[in-house]
Structure formats: structure tokens, C-alpha cells
XYZ file of C-alpha atoms in Angstrom:
708
model
C 20.758 23.116 4.251
C 23.459 25.422 5.616
C 22.089 28.322 7.660
C 23.801 31.235 9.368
C 22.723 31.991 12.944
C 23.394 35.665 12.248
C 20.801 35.587 9.458
C 18.362 33.662 11.663
C 18.832 36.263 14.416
C 17.435 38.934 12.085
C 14.070 37.139 12.174
C 14.158 35.493 15.622
C 15.988 36.849 18.639
C 18.321 33.995 19.614
C 21.204 36.036 21.042
C 20.500 34.873 24.608
C 19.916 31.242 23.627
C 22.844 28.900 24.168
C 23.972 27.081 21.041
C 23.667 23.640 22.674
C 20.117 24.439 23.799
C 19.119 25.520 20.295
C 20.660 22.413 18.725
C 18.913 20.122 21.248
C 15.531 21.727 20.588
C 15.955 21.439 16.823
C 17.038 17.802 17.105
C 14.113 16.838 19.353
C 11.784 18.666 16.955
C 12.887 16.456 14.060
C 15.578 18.642 12.479
C 18.894 16.821 12.413
C 21.865 19.147 12.966
C 24.583 17.342 11.042
C 27.383 19.848 11.636
C 28.213 23.063 13.535
C 31.164 25.205 12.504
C 32.522 28.727 12.503
C 33.341 30.518 9.250
C 34.884 33.924 8.505
C 33.144 36.305 6.103
C 34.540 39.820 5.559
C 36.735 39.503 8.652
C 33.693 38.575 10.766
C 33.221 35.159 12.354
C 29.814 33.506 11.922
C 28.401 30.257 13.279
C 26.615 28.121 10.699
C 24.551 24.965 11.132
C 24.085 22.217 8.561
C 20.465 21.113 9.060
C 18.391 18.418 7.352
C 14.602 18.332 7.663
C 12.232 15.387 7.377
C 10.638 14.718 3.987
C 7.209 15.988 5.090
C 8.493 19.376 6.310
C 9.177 21.125 3.011
C 7.817 24.350 4.539
C 10.978 24.616 6.666
C 13.484 24.460 3.772
C 14.256 28.192 3.836
C 15.530 30.833 6.246
C 12.004 32.110 6.818
C 10.675 28.581 7.277
C 13.315 27.444 9.773
C 13.068 30.798 11.593
C 9.323 30.292 11.994
C 10.023 26.822 13.387
C 12.629 28.138 15.845
C 10.237 30.875 16.986
C 7.574 28.246 17.705
C 10.040 26.051 19.614
C 11.389 28.954 21.699
C 7.949 30.503 22.293
C 9.085 33.833 20.915
C 7.829 36.208 18.241
C 8.888 36.187 14.601
C 10.049 39.479 13.115
C 8.061 39.636 9.892
C 9.997 40.861 6.881
C 8.798 44.137 5.383
C 7.961 42.469 2.073
C 5.501 40.142 3.832
C 3.603 43.128 5.223
C 3.845 45.461 2.228
C 2.734 42.835 -0.303
C -0.601 41.983 1.340
C -2.672 44.362 -0.823
C -0.782 43.348 -3.970
C -1.396 39.701 -3.155
C -5.149 40.194 -2.976
C -5.210 42.159 -6.237
C -3.223 39.506 -8.126
C -5.251 36.545 -6.840
C -8.477 38.379 -7.727
C -7.278 38.602 -11.335
C -6.263 34.955 -11.516
C -7.917 32.650 -14.002
C -8.374 28.992 -13.043
C -7.058 25.844 -14.696
C -9.858 23.859 -16.309
C -7.900 20.588 -16.290
C -5.206 19.044 -14.154
C -1.873 19.815 -15.818
C 0.593 19.097 -13.031
C 0.992 22.857 -12.534
C -1.142 24.354 -9.757
C -0.039 27.989 -10.170
C 1.407 29.842 -13.171
C 2.460 33.455 -12.649
C 4.761 35.567 -14.822
C 5.998 39.155 -14.615
C 8.051 41.121 -17.145
C 10.849 43.351 -15.838
C 12.359 45.952 -18.192
C 15.140 48.571 -17.900
C 17.302 46.118 -15.969
C 20.706 47.739 -16.359
C 22.680 46.931 -13.211
C 22.767 43.226 -12.261
C 25.211 43.448 -9.377
C 23.937 42.381 -5.998
C 24.341 44.362 -2.763
C 27.242 43.375 -0.493
C 24.907 42.218 2.284
C 23.374 39.671 -0.104
C 26.872 38.511 -1.060
C 27.672 37.892 2.606
C 24.473 35.910 3.137
C 25.116 33.768 0.073
C 28.634 33.028 1.303
C 27.330 32.153 4.775
C 25.012 29.613 3.126
C 27.818 27.985 1.163
C 27.034 29.634 -2.210
C 29.715 31.477 -4.184
C 28.236 34.602 -5.866
C 28.605 34.937 -9.649
C 27.547 38.623 -9.974
C 24.760 37.640 -12.367
C 21.000 37.328 -12.145
C 21.539 33.806 -10.774
C 22.570 35.391 -7.447
C 19.105 36.913 -7.060
C 17.504 33.543 -7.762
C 19.776 31.801 -5.245
C 19.111 34.379 -2.549
C 15.325 34.246 -2.910
C 15.429 30.434 -2.881
C 17.429 30.534 0.367
C 15.319 33.188 2.043
C 11.793 32.172 1.002
C 12.134 28.646 -0.413
C 10.555 29.581 -3.770
C 12.446 28.877 -7.038
C 12.009 31.448 -9.824
C 12.976 31.049 -13.483
C 14.396 33.937 -15.566
C 14.051 34.261 -19.368
C 15.331 36.902 -21.768
C 12.140 38.846 -22.481
C 13.445 40.464 -25.694
C 14.439 37.081 -27.162
C 10.939 35.696 -26.544
C 9.232 38.696 -28.193
C 11.618 38.546 -31.140
C 10.950 34.812 -31.640
C 7.188 35.238 -31.455
C 7.090 38.477 -33.422
C 4.573 40.043 -31.062
C 4.776 42.296 -28.036
C 2.106 40.356 -26.156
C 1.998 36.591 -25.798
C 0.291 33.938 -23.722
C 2.023 31.481 -21.380
C 0.597 27.985 -20.981
C 1.561 24.554 -19.645
C 0.966 21.473 -21.817
C 2.421 18.079 -22.702
C 5.119 17.701 -25.333
C 3.923 16.516 -28.734
C 6.298 13.539 -28.692
C 9.641 12.922 -30.418
C 10.606 16.566 -29.752
C 14.183 17.659 -29.152
C 14.924 20.298 -26.520
C 18.255 22.096 -26.023
C 18.449 23.307 -22.426
C 20.435 26.101 -20.799
C 23.083 23.550 -19.724
C 23.864 22.941 -23.451
C 22.444 19.399 -23.234
C 19.863 18.090 -25.711
C 16.878 16.081 -24.414
C 14.405 13.907 -26.332
C 10.880 14.538 -25.070
C 7.845 12.285 -25.109
C 4.207 13.001 -24.301
C 4.734 12.590 -20.546
C 6.932 15.717 -20.326
C 5.399 19.066 -19.338
C 6.475 22.142 -21.277
C 6.014 25.825 -20.505
C 5.132 27.515 -23.771
C 4.877 31.098 -24.980
C 2.369 31.046 -27.844
C 3.168 27.352 -28.516
C 6.949 27.937 -28.418
C 8.609 25.903 -25.609
C 10.616 28.147 -23.296
C 11.334 25.530 -20.591
C 10.761 21.987 -19.386
C 8.176 22.677 -16.716
C 9.742 23.149 -13.293
C 13.168 21.813 -14.307
C 15.303 23.738 -16.818
C 15.013 26.635 -19.288
C 15.403 26.641 -23.074
C 18.917 27.687 -24.099
C 17.467 29.940 -26.799
C 15.817 32.185 -24.187
C 18.388 32.036 -21.380
C 19.632 35.301 -19.855
C 23.062 36.751 -20.623
C 25.173 39.624 -19.284
C 23.705 41.887 -21.972
C 20.087 41.081 -21.037
C 18.128 44.215 -20.046
C 14.616 42.800 -19.822
C 13.563 39.534 -18.227
C 10.453 37.449 -17.821
C 10.141 36.047 -14.297
C 8.234 32.777 -14.019
C 6.792 31.995 -10.581
C 5.084 28.608 -10.853
C 4.080 25.783 -8.550
C 4.362 22.241 -9.949
C 3.237 19.035 -8.237
C 6.045 17.015 -6.659
C 5.150 13.705 -8.346
C 5.246 15.204 -11.866
C 8.645 16.818 -11.321
C 10.127 13.636 -9.826
C 8.939 11.554 -12.794
C 10.208 14.056 -15.380
C 13.550 14.566 -13.657
C 14.130 10.803 -13.407
C 13.110 10.181 -17.018
C 15.307 12.954 -18.463
C 18.222 12.350 -16.100
C 18.478 16.004 -15.102
C 18.088 17.580 -11.653
C 18.410 21.284 -10.891
C 18.108 23.401 -7.733
C 14.662 24.350 -8.944
C 13.431 20.811 -9.601
C 14.938 19.591 -6.304
C 12.798 22.151 -4.480
C 9.617 21.185 -6.336
C 10.262 17.490 -5.633
C 9.779 18.148 -1.918
C 6.359 19.734 -2.511
C 5.570 23.431 -2.487
C 2.462 25.542 -1.793
C 1.675 28.991 -3.186
C 1.054 30.432 0.311
C 3.838 33.043 0.134
C 4.481 33.005 -3.612
C 3.331 36.616 -4.215
C 5.316 37.864 -1.208
C 8.450 36.138 -2.503
C 7.975 37.632 -5.974
C 7.504 41.064 -4.407
C 10.733 40.532 -2.453
C 12.608 39.579 -5.640
C 11.404 42.676 -7.501
C 12.338 44.855 -4.502
C 15.893 43.496 -4.608
C 16.160 44.168 -8.353
C 14.972 47.748 -7.751
C 17.841 48.494 -5.353
C 20.282 48.980 -8.235
C 17.606 49.644 -10.886
C 15.118 52.210 -9.555
C 13.600 52.803 -13.020
C 12.391 49.247 -13.552
C 9.192 48.725 -15.507
C 7.101 45.880 -14.072
C 4.066 44.292 -15.727
C 1.984 41.275 -14.741
C 1.799 38.976 -17.764
C 0.161 35.745 -16.598
C -1.738 34.638 -13.516
C -3.496 31.260 -13.522
C -4.080 28.889 -10.630
C -6.098 25.830 -9.718
C -9.110 26.228 -7.485
C -7.920 26.264 -3.897
C -8.265 22.982 -2.093
C -10.722 23.071 0.783
C -8.918 22.216 4.025
C -11.212 20.109 6.174
C -11.087 20.793 9.927
C -9.510 18.136 12.156
C -11.111 17.042 15.415
C -8.573 17.013 18.271
C -9.851 15.143 21.335
C -8.213 15.953 24.669
C -8.689 12.399 25.944
C -6.930 10.932 22.902
C -4.055 13.385 23.302
C -3.612 12.420 26.972
C -3.696 8.722 26.126
C -1.031 9.002 23.408
C 1.396 11.529 24.923
C 0.947 10.429 28.519
C 1.790 12.391 31.676
C 4.527 15.015 31.845
C 7.630 14.817 34.005
C 6.005 17.186 36.491
C 3.917 14.219 37.660
C 4.413 12.831 41.143
C 4.324 9.178 42.161
C 0.672 9.484 43.150
C -0.736 12.088 40.767
C -0.195 12.297 37.027
C -0.066 15.730 35.372
C -0.929 16.195 31.706
C -0.659 19.073 29.251
C -3.510 21.461 30.071
C -5.925 23.012 27.585
C -4.316 26.436 27.779
C -0.917 25.018 26.795
C -2.458 23.067 23.905
C -4.102 26.215 22.537
C -0.798 28.075 22.869
C 0.880 25.393 20.732
C -1.928 25.566 18.153
C -1.407 29.336 17.934
C 2.316 28.821 17.407
C 1.460 26.482 14.521
C -0.766 29.231 13.039
C -3.805 26.956 13.349
C -7.337 28.263 13.719
C -9.529 26.409 16.197
C -12.816 26.280 18.104
C -13.104 24.581 21.493
C -16.161 22.537 22.506
C -16.471 22.259 26.289
C -19.059 19.470 26.137
C -16.900 17.102 24.077
C -13.614 18.491 25.431
C -12.294 18.673 21.873
C -10.993 21.233 19.403
C -12.029 21.726 15.791
C -8.712 22.682 14.173
C -8.035 24.167 10.733
C -4.364 23.936 9.782
C -2.588 26.629 7.714
C -2.382 26.175 3.955
C 1.384 25.624 4.090
C 0.936 22.590 6.394
C -2.129 21.078 4.698
C -0.191 18.085 3.320
C 1.568 16.900 6.487
C -1.141 17.799 9.046
C -4.152 15.780 7.893
C -5.142 13.639 10.906
C -5.646 13.956 14.630
C -2.456 12.003 15.305
C -0.481 14.549 13.231
C -1.658 17.391 15.480
C -0.868 15.353 18.596
C 2.640 14.730 17.264
C 3.135 18.464 16.621
C 1.974 19.342 20.140
C 4.308 16.732 21.603
C 7.146 18.059 19.444
C 6.664 21.656 20.608
C 6.331 20.593 24.231
C 9.422 18.394 23.881
C 9.155 14.612 23.839
C 11.843 14.528 26.533
C 9.420 16.295 28.890
C 7.055 13.308 29.048
C 7.371 10.287 31.306
C 8.996 7.393 29.466
C 8.129 4.627 31.943
C 5.237 2.379 30.994
C 2.370 2.167 33.485
C 2.029 -1.047 35.464
C -0.802 -3.141 34.096
C -2.971 -5.187 36.413
C -4.442 -7.261 33.596
C -2.481 -10.422 32.822
C -1.988 -10.850 29.101
C -2.707 -13.995 27.135
C -0.715 -15.648 24.396
C -1.695 -14.874 20.851
C -3.511 -17.867 19.324
C -1.923 -17.366 15.914
C 1.537 -17.346 17.483
C 0.777 -20.508 19.466
C -0.450 -22.227 16.295
C 2.719 -21.299 14.398
C 4.895 -22.371 17.314
C 3.253 -25.791 17.545
C 3.176 -26.300 13.778
C 6.829 -25.263 13.431
C 7.861 -27.772 16.086
C 6.012 -30.573 14.261
C 7.466 -29.666 10.851
C 10.996 -29.490 12.238
C 10.485 -32.920 13.812
C 9.550 -34.234 10.360
C 12.957 -33.100 9.039
C 11.886 -29.896 7.266
C 13.761 -26.578 7.475
C 12.079 -23.173 7.600
C 12.529 -21.006 4.483
C 11.730 -17.331 3.855
C 10.902 -15.609 0.551
C 9.576 -12.223 -0.566
C 5.826 -11.651 -0.888
C 6.553 -9.924 -4.214
C 7.288 -12.228 -7.144
C 8.127 -12.044 -10.822
C 5.095 -11.500 -13.039
C 6.551 -14.134 -15.410
C 6.333 -16.908 -12.820
C 4.561 -20.133 -13.792
C 1.484 -18.920 -11.875
C -0.736 -16.148 -13.189
C -0.769 -13.716 -10.266
C -3.817 -11.492 -10.040
C -2.501 -8.388 -8.263
C 0.238 -6.210 -9.767
C 2.136 -3.449 -7.983
C 1.457 -0.077 -9.605
C 5.036 1.194 -9.391
C 7.445 -1.713 -8.696
C 11.097 -1.000 -7.968
C 12.220 -3.806 -10.278
C 10.355 -6.122 -12.643
C 11.452 -9.183 -10.625
C 9.145 -8.043 -7.823
C 6.154 -6.691 -9.720
C 3.234 -8.812 -8.437
C 1.899 -10.119 -5.136
C 2.128 -13.888 -4.801
C -0.964 -16.039 -5.174
C 0.686 -19.075 -3.580
C 3.792 -19.929 -1.550
C 4.647 -22.909 -3.761
C 6.346 -21.160 -6.745
C 9.086 -19.690 -4.547
C 9.653 -23.060 -2.860
C 9.936 -24.773 -6.250
C 12.350 -22.092 -7.513
C 14.522 -22.542 -4.422
C 14.589 -26.303 -4.985
C 15.485 -25.707 -8.640
C 18.403 -23.408 -7.741
C 19.755 -25.907 -5.226
C 19.304 -28.729 -7.752
C 21.414 -26.777 -10.261
C 24.160 -26.252 -7.693
C 24.078 -29.917 -6.557
C 23.408 -28.750 -3.023
C 21.897 -30.751 -0.197
C 18.304 -31.920 -0.180
C 15.866 -29.056 0.341
C 13.054 -30.317 2.522
C 11.546 -27.051 3.686
C 8.450 -25.147 4.747
C 7.455 -21.491 4.779
C 4.881 -19.234 6.407
C 3.642 -16.274 4.425
C 0.770 -14.182 3.162
C -0.887 -14.840 -0.182
C -3.040 -12.381 -2.112
C -5.981 -12.799 -4.457
C -9.133 -11.129 -5.771
C -12.633 -12.325 -4.936
C -15.589 -12.331 -7.318
C -16.209 -8.636 -6.579
C -12.529 -7.829 -7.331
C -11.893 -7.043 -3.679
C -8.433 -7.792 -2.333
C -8.073 -10.869 -0.116
C -5.074 -11.637 2.057
C -4.543 -14.951 3.861
C -1.722 -16.536 5.815
C -0.619 -19.943 4.543
C 1.980 -22.551 5.392
C 3.513 -24.542 2.543
C 6.275 -27.079 2.133
C 8.327 -29.132 -0.285
C 10.009 -32.512 0.262
C 11.581 -35.378 -1.650
C 13.346 -35.174 -4.976
C 16.782 -36.516 -4.098
C 17.497 -40.179 -3.463
C 18.550 -41.259 0.026
C 19.820 -44.490 1.577
C 19.666 -45.812 5.120
C 22.759 -48.082 4.936
C 26.044 -48.000 3.017
C 25.215 -51.157 1.079
C 21.793 -50.049 -0.153
C 21.172 -48.099 -3.317
C 19.504 -44.695 -3.142
C 15.726 -44.656 -2.877
C 13.542 -41.649 -3.706
C 10.623 -40.737 -1.473
C 7.421 -42.406 -2.660
C 3.908 -40.970 -2.655
C 2.966 -43.024 0.392
C 6.052 -41.982 2.358
C 5.402 -38.306 1.645
C 1.701 -38.681 2.440
C 2.642 -40.505 5.635
C 4.650 -37.501 6.815
C 1.663 -35.212 6.362
C -0.579 -37.716 8.165
C 1.965 -37.780 10.970
C 1.867 -33.964 11.081
C -1.880 -33.879 11.696
C -1.597 -36.703 14.235
C 0.920 -34.635 16.200
C -1.408 -31.625 15.998
C -4.294 -33.862 17.128
C -6.376 -32.669 14.172
C -8.572 -35.282 12.511
C -8.701 -34.835 8.738
C -10.256 -36.433 5.663
C -8.241 -37.062 2.485
C -10.048 -36.727 -0.839
C -8.331 -37.614 -4.082
C -9.212 -35.299 -6.943
C -7.970 -34.685 -10.453
C -9.435 -31.161 -10.518
C -7.244 -28.539 -8.801
C -7.932 -24.896 -8.133
C -7.230 -22.806 -11.223
C -3.939 -21.464 -9.901
C -2.710 -24.951 -8.856
C -3.392 -26.899 -12.062
C 0.088 -26.167 -13.421
C 1.788 -27.153 -10.154
C 0.190 -30.436 -9.008
C 0.168 -33.803 -10.793
C -3.303 -34.391 -12.194
C -3.647 -37.921 -10.780
C -1.424 -37.626 -7.690
C -3.093 -34.827 -5.855
C -5.360 -34.768 -2.811
C -7.377 -32.193 -0.929
C -7.406 -32.319 2.865
C -10.574 -31.430 4.782
C -11.698 -31.160 8.370
C -14.613 -33.416 9.337
C -16.786 -30.283 9.232
C -16.150 -30.104 5.468
C -13.788 -27.104 5.608
C -10.900 -27.308 3.143
C -7.506 -27.095 4.876
C -5.352 -27.268 1.775
C -3.686 -29.388 -0.884
C -1.038 -32.099 -1.059
C 0.406 -33.721 -4.139
C 3.282 -34.537 -6.437
C 4.768 -31.871 -8.683
C 3.356 -31.764 -12.228
C 5.675 -33.744 -14.580
C 5.507 -31.070 -17.297
C 6.556 -28.367 -14.818
C 9.342 -30.609 -13.486
C 10.601 -31.177 -17.024
C 10.476 -27.444 -17.885
C 12.449 -26.538 -14.763
C 14.820 -29.538 -15.017
C 13.995 -30.751 -11.520
C 13.019 -34.132 -10.102
C 9.447 -35.249 -10.711
C 9.497 -36.954 -7.293
C 8.977 -33.681 -5.423
C 5.959 -33.480 -3.111
C 4.240 -30.237 -2.175
C 1.670 -29.076 0.349
C -0.017 -25.766 1.132
C -2.461 -25.221 4.011
C -4.575 -22.326 5.278
C -3.069 -21.366 8.632
C -6.292 -19.774 9.908
C -8.207 -23.040 9.349
C -5.566 -24.997 11.290
C -5.732 -22.419 14.092
C -9.524 -22.825 14.356
C -9.157 -26.626 14.349
C -6.639 -26.467 17.207
C -8.898 -24.121 19.187
C -11.813 -26.550 18.776
C -9.792 -29.572 19.884
C -11.247 -31.508 22.785
C -9.167 -32.063 25.875
C -7.076 -35.236 25.521
C -8.018 -38.082 27.870
C -5.225 -40.511 28.736
C -5.723 -44.161 29.635
C -3.450 -46.918 30.872
C -1.732 -49.367 28.540
C -3.335 -52.786 28.477
C -1.405 -55.405 30.427
C -3.057 -58.244 28.488
C -1.371 -59.905 25.474
C -2.106 -58.979 21.863
C -3.346 -61.351 19.185
C -2.072 -60.540 15.702
C -3.848 -61.861 12.615
C -3.136 -61.300 8.913
C -5.822 -61.118 6.253
C -5.306 -60.974 2.472
C -7.924 -60.080 -0.131
C -8.330 -58.712 -3.640
C -10.378 -55.541 -4.286
C -10.729 -52.962 -7.031
C -7.807 -50.558 -6.975
C -10.034 -47.444 -7.001
C -11.379 -48.226 -3.517
C -9.930 -45.836 -0.945
C -7.961 -47.473 1.842
C -9.621 -45.195 4.435
C -13.022 -46.693 3.557
C -11.628 -50.176 4.133
C -10.198 -49.173 7.512
C -13.451 -47.555 8.631
C -15.397 -50.692 7.689
C -12.944 -52.968 9.515
C -13.009 -50.878 12.705
C -16.823 -50.839 12.668
C -16.999 -54.630 12.362
C -13.891 -55.600 14.292
C -15.527 -55.143 17.704
C -13.968 -53.141 20.528
C -10.985 -55.506 20.540
C -9.556 -54.376 17.154
C -6.975 -51.800 18.268
C -4.847 -51.249 15.159
C -4.689 -51.964 11.406
C -1.426 -51.985 9.443
C -0.984 -52.370 5.697
C 1.736 -54.985 5.227
C 1.769 -55.435 1.472
C 0.193 -54.418 -1.822
C 0.632 -56.633 -4.870
C -0.310 -56.328 -8.545
C 0.693 -59.043 -10.993
C -0.394 -61.621 -13.521
C -2.400 -63.519 -10.954
C -4.382 -60.408 -10.024
C -7.294 -59.313 -12.250
C -6.953 -56.079 -14.194
C -7.836 -52.907 -12.256
C -7.598 -54.866 -9.006
C -5.014 -55.027 -6.249
C -4.127 -57.516 -3.532
C -3.815 -56.154 0.003
C -2.378 -57.854 3.067
C -3.472 -56.301 6.357
C -2.216 -56.882 9.866
C -5.016 -56.781 12.451
C -4.028 -56.301 16.103
C -6.543 -57.325 18.776
C -6.221 -56.514 22.486
C -8.474 -56.150 25.505
C -8.038 -53.921 28.563
C -9.986 -56.342 30.763
C -9.054 -59.927 29.850
C -6.936 -62.302 27.827
C -8.542 -62.869 24.445
C -9.169 -66.375 23.134
C -8.431 -67.490 19.562
C -12.002 -68.663 19.189
C -13.275 -65.143 19.872
C -10.918 -63.622 17.329
C -11.764 -66.213 14.649
C -15.428 -65.340 15.004
C -14.608 -61.652 14.497
C -12.414 -62.463 11.475
C -15.190 -64.478 9.844
C -17.497 -61.500 10.225
C -14.868 -59.196 8.689
C -14.400 -61.510 5.683
C -18.142 -61.606 5.144
C -18.455 -57.799 5.270
C -15.558 -57.331 2.822
C -17.162 -59.642 0.278
C -20.578 -58.025 0.696
C -19.535 -54.362 0.703
C -16.566 -54.343 -1.692
C -16.989 -57.608 -3.583
C -13.591 -58.635 -2.217
C -12.007 -62.015 -2.907
C -10.504 -63.476 0.251
C -7.103 -65.119 -0.275
C -5.786 -68.013 1.792
């Protein structure tokens, strides 16, 4: 917005304020001064500033608004325009006559006034100068009055040819209303463009005849011309969201719609209309004015905000007046002065040392919380007037447990040869998982839902690299997953997931490539938990969680639990049907764990106790036997350790064999048993006795057949 300091000076006395000082105060207050320059208008030099305001300060997008802001920053009075004072009685009369909207239409205020005997449409020279100083070239039409009022007050007004409307309707009196388009309507606007309307578009109608697209552009049929002598002035307030949606859908944006998009209140609507009529009267003293329509929504009740002095001190901190020994803070008197500058009403409670603040109607959308008021007070005081050094803390901080868990887990996963990957939390709703939570207004359809699992993105990444014949993607990812519980409440958890295998590898030049097997992949995960010092239980299952059934192989999937029975997560091979659909290797292995469960397990870990290596020799014995293939190897190991005495230190699986000599549904296992004592040299006779006991237990418990 380009503003002239000469125009500002009419409302706020800034003659004695240095330009650099004014620019600094505006910048620190959140108004970015993009450019300063000098222009010549009617042989007079003027300084103009190009200012941009933050999105939540729509009240400052006018000369009156920015002047009010400058007055508050400079602690000076604002010279109220005559129309603001003279229109007070008229304002009360008009609002008393207002009807109320019975339903929400997207229009909060609808006001119209007819103006007749409008003969001279030229604007005064002083208005011409002000338009030029704001970067607008006058056209000597009614548009100049609209542009000037928009600049001065921030309110956009629409003009219609009053005689054309009455001629179309065939009546002197008519009723204005706001309603949705019927659908499949065509609308020719004042810019000579035709627009197809659907039922989402708001129309302003005069007795069911559309005269404009609400808040955006007028109907060409009722637009004003040079010969127009009577006009209908529409002064409406539309909600920002409705105008943004309509403008985007129709592909049209006007000065009027741009102003509505930034939100507008009806606080000074009557005063601005009064000002517009006063300007029209300058060259047309015999104007006939009549109020035609006045409807508004019930005024929103503005709830008071509690402003606690202690909270304000804690957030803003001491001022620069503080000494090394004593901190000085903003006092109560200064705070109340700032509240007065903001036009807030307040009551102070000495017992609670807090204020009960009611913000003005024009600031009711951006001042809604205590922190908003504290920010405004800090802004008026000047954020550069507070100490910026952090106080020295005597309390020694501790490391975040979640961070420590991630750090340790990352180190282990990197050691296993996996690389860290990163994906978006938003995923395509057409992914091979049915995600439960959709974004209401996604930017693009590719990111329309919140992910239920980390695995789909990892699989997609592997697929893309497979297509490009890139290197092996063995990777892991941390991220949040989202779901709904039984009460349809949102749940958010942090998971870690990974993918490995797929491509063949070889350890020597002469060997052929070998893909990672189930046991190799499972061994890496076992190694991971060993490094974390977390004891887990593996349970094979053919029943996955609903959202994992399409990802994991039905018969090559396992759930991993803590000994307490808490589920950590899942590990398994990719589902062959999914692998075929995506044209990827079926030898991919996936895992996904709950990071919070791992964190708790690490916190509950006992302190590790170290002991010396035994200096006595080991005795290694092999044992072969045949058992049913559905017996879990962990059960066998547990049984052997229980019956192998304290000397059995380690069990290794050397070989598994299935063939013609092995009964159906059975398998032959060859185990290596390592015996060692920390106190003596073991004798073969002792070990043979232990082995005989182990053979007996295997035959009794698992009906095993011992092989020679």
C-alpha cells in the first residue's frame, strides 16, 4: 500500500518526527516499509512510503487505519475526521432499523442507499492529488470516488445504475437479498467476461434478478456509465473465506474482492458511507438520498480476555533500563496506557494483579488470547527496548530420553548397513493402504491423507529405485503415524520402520549373486535388539493388523514382543501379490516398531554387569536330531539351556536338512553346543553325561529322533 506522509500528517502530527525514526517504529511494529521515495504532484514534492502489513492486520489497510497505528506508536492523538463525528447519530438510527439474517449466507452486513440527481461526477482537485500520491491515476468517473473511499477508510463500495435496475424490475421499490446461484447460470460481468456459476457462488439480487457476484464484480447490465444520474450504492461485508473460494473458482480478482479476502468488520461502515455521500454532495448539492436496505447478522459477543501481569513479565522480560543487579519491568500504568492506545476497555483486579480486557470490534479477530495482548503491548513498547540476553540458569538440564533413544537406535541401524530416509507425513489417498484420516483442504491430491504406516513410502522409494536400476535401498525412517481409535479420536504415534534385501549381492568375484534370505534378514533385527540390550520374544503369526495384511507375507511374518507382553512391532517379507503389482522383488523384508515402546524398554534396562573371559578351554560337541518343522527354534534353545547345566555357554545352528530320508513335515537340525567353565577344565565324561540328559529331554519333550 502506497501512502503519502502529507496525507498522514492531516490525521497525525508527524512534522517533527524524523523519517528514519518513523520507518524504524513501523518496521518494529510489524509493518514492512518496502520503499521510500519522493514524488512531484502539482509542482509540490511529497514523500511516499510503500508499506505492507501482516495478514492479521486488515484494520490497518487504509489511511485512517495506518494513521491510527502511527498515533498509537508515537503516543500522540489522532485527529478524527469530521465524518466520523457527524455520522454518530446517523449510525445509531440506521443500526436500529436493521433487520437480522436468519441464516448464515456468507454476508454479515447488507446495506444499500439510492442516490438521485447525480449530475456532476467530477472529483475535487484535492482528491485528485491524493489519488495520485497513492499511485492511482484518476479517470474522472464515479470510480474515483470508490477508489478514494477505499484508500481513506478501507471499505469497498459497489455502484449500480439505479434507473436500469428499476426499469428491469418494472417497479420503483425492490428488495435486495443475498443467495446462492441456482446452478448452470451464466453471468456477464462489468469487465465484459462471461462466468458460469454453480450453487457455491453467492449472488446479490434485486427481486431475484442478479445484479452482482457477491463481493466481487457487478453485472454488466447494471453498470454505471457517463450518462448515469442515479446510482444504488451497495455497502456490504462478506466473509473472507467465501470471497477467497469464489474468486479462486471463477478466476477473477478485483480491488473489492482483494479487500474482502483480508477480512473486514462493519465497525466504521456507516461512517464511510456518510463520507462517500458527503463527497458526492460537493458537486451535487441537490442529491436525493434514501436508505433502501439494511440487514446484518447478530453482533458477535466479544469475550473479555484475562491479562495477568506475572505472565506478561515472564514473556516480555525486563526492559533495557534494568541494571546488573535489579531488573525493571513494564509497570501497570504503562500497560494501561498501551491498552488505551489500542482502544481496549479494561478492569483491573488488585488481588489477582490482572486485567479483564475487552478488545475493540475491529480487532476481535486478531486479539483473541492473552498472548495476543502481550504481543501488542510489547510491540507498542518496542521489542528493541527489552533485554535480549537470556538469564543464567542454575539448573543443569538433562538429555531428552526420546532423543537419546533415537540416537542409539540410529547408530545401531547404520551399523547394520541401513541408510536413513525421509518422507512426507501426507500421502496419496490411492496408496495400497486405506488411510483413515483425510485432510479437509489438501493442496494437491497426492498429499490428501495422513499416513497410517511408514512402510508404504519405503516400498514406493524401493520401487522407484528398482525402476531406475539404482543401488540397493536398505533404509530406515523415523516418523509419525496417524489413526483413529474406537471412539474416532485421533491418535498420533512415532514409529521407526525399515526395508532391506531385494537385490542380489556377492561376497567374492567368483560367486554368483545371492539374495538375502528370511533368516539373514531376521538375524539383522535380532542383532539390532542385542545391541540395544533389549530382550524380545518372536511370535510367528499369519494374522496381521488390518492395515498390514496387504503388506506382509501371510506365512512369513512375525510379531515382536517384550517379555512383559507389550507389542513392539512387526517384521516380515513383503506380500508376493503386492510385489507383483509393483514389479519389485519379493525378497524384500520390512519392519516397523513403536518408538515409544523401545524408549520405555531402554529406560527399564538393568545396569550391565561385566565379567572376565574364562581362561579354561572350551569343549565343542555337535548333536543332530529330527523334529517336526512347526516347532520353534527358540523353544528348543530354551530347553537345551535349562538342561545343559551352567557349563553350556552357547548354541549355534549349523545345518538344517529336508530330504527323502526325512519324514514329511519334519526337519533335521544339527546344533553346535559349546561348553566352558570359569573355574576349571571340563572333562569329556562330564560333558557326555550332560549330552545324554539333553538327548533324553529332546525325545521326551519334542518326540525327537536322535541321529548318529
